[in-house]
Amino acid sequence: NAGVIQTPRHKVTGKGQEATLWCEPISGHSAVFWYRQTIVQGLEFLTYFRNQAPIDDSGMPKERFSAQMPNQSHSTLKIQSTQPQDSAVYLCASSLVRGGSYEQYFGPGTRLTVL
Amino acid sequence: GEQVEQRPPHLSVREGDSAIIICTYTDSATAYFSWYKQEAGAGLQLLMSVLSNVDRKEEQGLTVLLNKKDKRLSLNLTAAHPGDSAVYFCAVSSSNYQLIWGSGTKLIIKP
């Protein structure tokens, strides 16, 4: 089992450009979560899919950020018109989310730097 | 909403000694409690997790204690070794599965 796969590992964009981050969950896991990690804010929940359906996007900035899960094998987080304050490590996790299992397993993250 | 406080922010112990990290939370409906380890430049590694019906869990030199009355969660590393040096996070969740995180503890193991 390869674990959660995130690509790219590092991405550098110029201010105003678009960034798309990819996540491949562990095979058989029904839920995908996105989090953001910064020095100042720490770890923050962004959004969550279960069986490919969006369940909770309460942590997503209302503008410029969107997430999709077009099939069970990958999810994307897209940031339009990136700003320097979007610089962070974006972490994806997957979980079985059944039978009382809450455990979330994380990928290595994508470090986004907006110049 | 749920608030999680973690302490200490930094902890330095000698190799072979114990290290204790504590988190307090505010929501009595919190159902799931977990600890993660993050090594430099790496992702988050799930160490241990418990549900709210468990008070104590031990695995491979780690002990998690849950005190629901005081809303306190602790992680005890016994006989620390250099490979334990990392940042440790607690993370809790209610039934919505969204993890709420502590601010992290940077643990350094001195030889």
Coordinates of C-alpha atoms in Angstrom, one line a residue:
Chain A
N1 CA 0.0 0.0 0.0
A2 CA 1.6 3.2 -1.2
G3 CA -0.2 5.4 1.3
V4 CA -1.7 8.8 0.4
I5 CA 0.1 10.3 -2.6
Q6 CA 0.3 14.0 -3.1
T7 CA 1.7 15.8 -6.2
P8 CA 3.6 17.9 -6.7
R9 CA 5.7 17.9 -3.5
H10 CA 6.7 21.5 -4.1
K11 CA 5.1 24.2 -6.2
V12 CA 6.2 27.8 -6.8
T13 CA 3.7 30.2 -8.4
G14 CA 3.8 33.9 -9.1
K15 CA 1.2 36.1 -7.6
G16 CA -2.1 35.9 -9.5
Q17 CA -1.3 32.5 -11.1
E18 CA -3.4 29.3 -10.6
A19 CA -2.2 26.3 -8.6
T20 CA -3.7 22.8 -8.7
L21 CA -2.8 20.3 -6.1
W22 CA -3.5 16.6 -6.4
C23 CA -4.2 13.9 -3.9
E24 CA -4.6 10.1 -4.4
P25 CA -6.2 8.5 -1.3
I26 CA -5.4 5.1 0.0
S27 CA -7.3 2.5 -2.0
G28 CA -10.5 1.5 -0.3
H29 CA -10.8 4.7 1.8
S30 CA -14.1 6.5 1.3
A31 CA -13.2 9.9 2.7
V32 CA -10.6 12.5 1.7
F33 CA -9.7 15.5 3.8
W34 CA -7.7 18.6 2.9
Y35 CA -5.8 20.6 5.6
R36 CA -3.4 23.6 5.4
Q37 CA -0.4 24.1 7.6
T38 CA 1.4 27.4 8.3
I39 CA 3.7 28.5 11.0
V40 CA 1.3 31.3 12.1
Q41 CA -2.1 29.5 11.9
G42 CA -0.9 25.9 12.5
L43 CA -3.0 23.1 11.1
E44 CA -6.4 24.1 9.7
F45 CA -9.2 22.0 8.2
L46 CA -10.3 23.0 4.7
T47 CA -12.7 20.5 3.2
Y48 CA -13.9 16.9 3.3
F49 CA -15.3 14.5 0.7
R50 CA -17.1 11.2 1.5
N51 CA -17.8 8.7 -1.4
Q52 CA -16.7 11.6 -3.7
A53 CA -19.5 13.9 -2.4
P54 CA -18.5 17.2 -0.8
I55 CA -19.6 17.0 2.9
D56 CA -18.0 19.9 4.7
D57 CA -16.2 22.8 3.2
S58 CA -16.5 25.1 6.2
G59 CA -12.7 25.7 6.3
M60 CA -12.3 26.7 2.7
P61 CA -11.7 30.4 1.9
K62 CA -14.9 31.5 0.1
E63 CA -13.0 33.1 -2.8
R64 CA -10.4 31.5 -5.0
F65 CA -10.3 28.1 -3.4
S66 CA -12.2 25.1 -4.8
A67 CA -11.9 21.3 -4.4
Q68 CA -13.2 18.4 -6.3
M69 CA -13.2 14.7 -6.2
P70 CA -14.2 13.5 -9.7
N71 CA -13.5 9.8 -8.9
Q72 CA -12.6 7.7 -6.0
S73 CA -8.9 7.7 -6.8
H74 CA -8.1 11.3 -6.7
S75 CA -9.1 14.7 -5.4
T76 CA -7.8 18.2 -6.4
L77 CA -7.5 21.5 -4.6
K78 CA -7.4 24.5 -6.9
I79 CA -6.4 27.9 -5.9
Q80 CA -7.1 30.7 -8.4
S81 CA -5.2 34.0 -8.5
T82 CA -2.8 32.8 -5.8
Q83 CA -1.6 35.4 -3.2
P84 CA 1.5 35.3 -1.0
Q85 CA -0.7 34.5 2.1
D86 CA -1.7 31.2 0.3
S87 CA 1.8 30.0 0.9
A88 CA 1.6 26.9 3.1
V89 CA 1.9 23.2 3.2
Y90 CA -1.3 21.6 1.9
L91 CA -2.0 18.2 3.4
C92 CA -4.4 15.6 2.2
A93 CA -5.6 12.7 4.3
S94 CA -7.8 9.7 3.7
S95 CA -9.9 7.6 6.0
L96 CA -12.2 4.6 6.0
V97 CA -14.9 6.6 7.9
R98 CA -17.0 3.6 8.6
G99 CA -17.5 1.2 11.5
G100 CA -16.6 4.0 14.0
S101 CA -13.2 4.5 12.3
Y102 CA -12.1 8.1 12.4
E103 CA -8.4 7.5 11.7
Q104 CA -7.0 9.8 9.1
Y105 CA -3.8 9.0 7.2
F106 CA -1.8 11.8 5.7
G107 CA 0.2 12.3 2.6
P108 CA 3.6 14.1 2.6
G109 CA 2.0 17.4 1.6
T110 CA 2.5 19.9 -1.1
R111 CA 4.5 23.0 -0.2
L112 CA 3.1 25.9 -2.1
T113 CA 5.2 29.1 -2.3
V114 CA 3.6 32.2 -3.9
L115 CA 6.1 34.8 -4.9
Chain B
G1 CA -16.5 25.8 18.3
E2 CA -14.0 23.3 19.7
Q3 CA -10.8 24.8 21.0
V4 CA -7.7 22.7 21.7
E5 CA -4.7 23.9 23.7
Q6 CA -1.5 21.9 23.7
R7 CA 1.5 22.3 26.0
P8 CA 4.4 22.6 26.3
P9 CA 5.4 24.2 23.0
H10 CA 8.9 22.9 23.5
L11 CA 10.2 20.0 25.5
S12 CA 13.7 18.7 25.9
V13 CA 14.4 15.5 27.7
R14 CA 17.5 13.2 28.0
E15 CA 17.6 9.9 26.2
G16 CA 15.9 7.2 28.3
D17 CA 13.7 9.7 30.2
S18 CA 10.0 10.1 29.8
A19 CA 8.2 13.0 28.0
I20 CA 4.6 14.1 28.6
I21 CA 2.6 16.2 26.3
I22 CA -0.9 17.5 27.3
C23 CA -3.9 18.8 25.4
T24 CA -7.1 20.2 26.7
Y25 CA -10.2 20.6 24.7
T26 CA -13.5 22.4 25.3
D27 CA -16.3 20.4 23.6
S28 CA -17.7 17.6 25.8
A29 CA -19.1 16.0 22.6
T30 CA -15.6 15.3 21.3
A31 CA -15.6 11.6 20.3
Y32 CA -12.2 10.9 18.9
F33 CA -8.7 11.7 20.1
S34 CA -5.4 11.2 18.3
W35 CA -1.7 12.0 18.3
Y36 CA 0.5 12.6 15.3
K37 CA 4.2 12.9 14.9
Q38 CA 5.8 15.2 12.3
E39 CA 9.5 14.9 11.5
A40 CA 11.3 17.7 9.7
G41 CA 10.1 18.1 6.2
A42 CA 7.7 15.1 6.4
G43 CA 4.0 14.6 6.6
L44 CA 2.0 13.6 9.7
Q45 CA 2.3 10.1 11.1
L46 CA -0.6 8.8 13.1
L47 CA 0.8 7.4 16.4
M48 CA -2.2 6.4 18.4
S49 CA -5.9 7.2 18.5
V50 CA -8.7 6.5 21.0
L51 CA -12.4 6.9 21.1
S52 CA -14.2 8.6 24.0
N53 CA -15.0 5.2 25.7
V54 CA -11.3 4.5 26.3
D55 CA -9.4 6.0 29.2
R56 CA -6.0 4.5 28.6
K57 CA -4.1 2.9 25.7
E58 CA -0.5 1.7 25.5
E59 CA 1.4 0.7 22.5
Q60 CA 5.2 0.4 21.9
G61 CA 6.4 2.8 24.5
L62 CA 3.6 5.2 24.1
T63 CA 0.7 5.8 26.5
V64 CA -2.4 7.9 25.8
L65 CA -4.5 8.9 28.7
L66 CA -8.0 10.5 28.4
N67 CA -9.6 12.3 31.3
K68 CA -13.1 13.3 30.1
K69 CA -14.0 15.0 33.3
D70 CA -11.2 17.4 32.9
K71 CA -11.3 17.3 29.1
R72 CA -7.6 16.5 29.0
L73 CA -5.6 14.2 26.7
S74 CA -2.0 13.3 27.3
L75 CA 0.7 11.4 25.5
N76 CA 3.5 9.8 27.5
L77 CA 6.7 8.6 25.7
T78 CA 8.6 6.3 28.0
A79 CA 12.4 5.8 27.5
A80 CA 12.7 8.4 24.8
H81 CA 15.4 7.8 22.1
P82 CA 16.8 10.2 19.5
G83 CA 14.4 8.9 16.8
D84 CA 11.6 10.4 18.9
S85 CA 12.8 14.0 18.2
A86 CA 10.0 15.6 16.2
V87 CA 6.9 17.8 16.5
Y88 CA 3.9 16.1 18.1
F89 CA 0.3 17.2 17.6
C90 CA -2.9 16.2 19.2
A91 CA -6.0 16.2 17.1
V92 CA -9.6 15.7 18.2
S93 CA -12.9 15.3 16.4
S94 CA -16.6 15.2 17.1
S95 CA -18.9 13.2 14.9
N96 CA -18.3 15.5 11.9
Y97 CA -14.8 13.9 11.4
Q98 CA -13.1 17.3 11.0
L99 CA -9.9 17.2 13.0
I100 CA -9.2 20.2 15.3
W101 CA -5.5 20.4 16.1
G102 CA -3.3 21.4 19.0
S103 CA -0.5 23.9 18.2
G104 CA 2.2 21.3 18.4
T105 CA 5.1 20.4 20.8
K106 CA 8.6 20.3 19.5
L107 CA 10.4 17.5 21.3
I108 CA 14.1 17.2 21.5
I109 CA 15.9 14.2 22.9
K110 CA 19.3 14.9 24.2
P111 CA 22.0 12.2 24.3

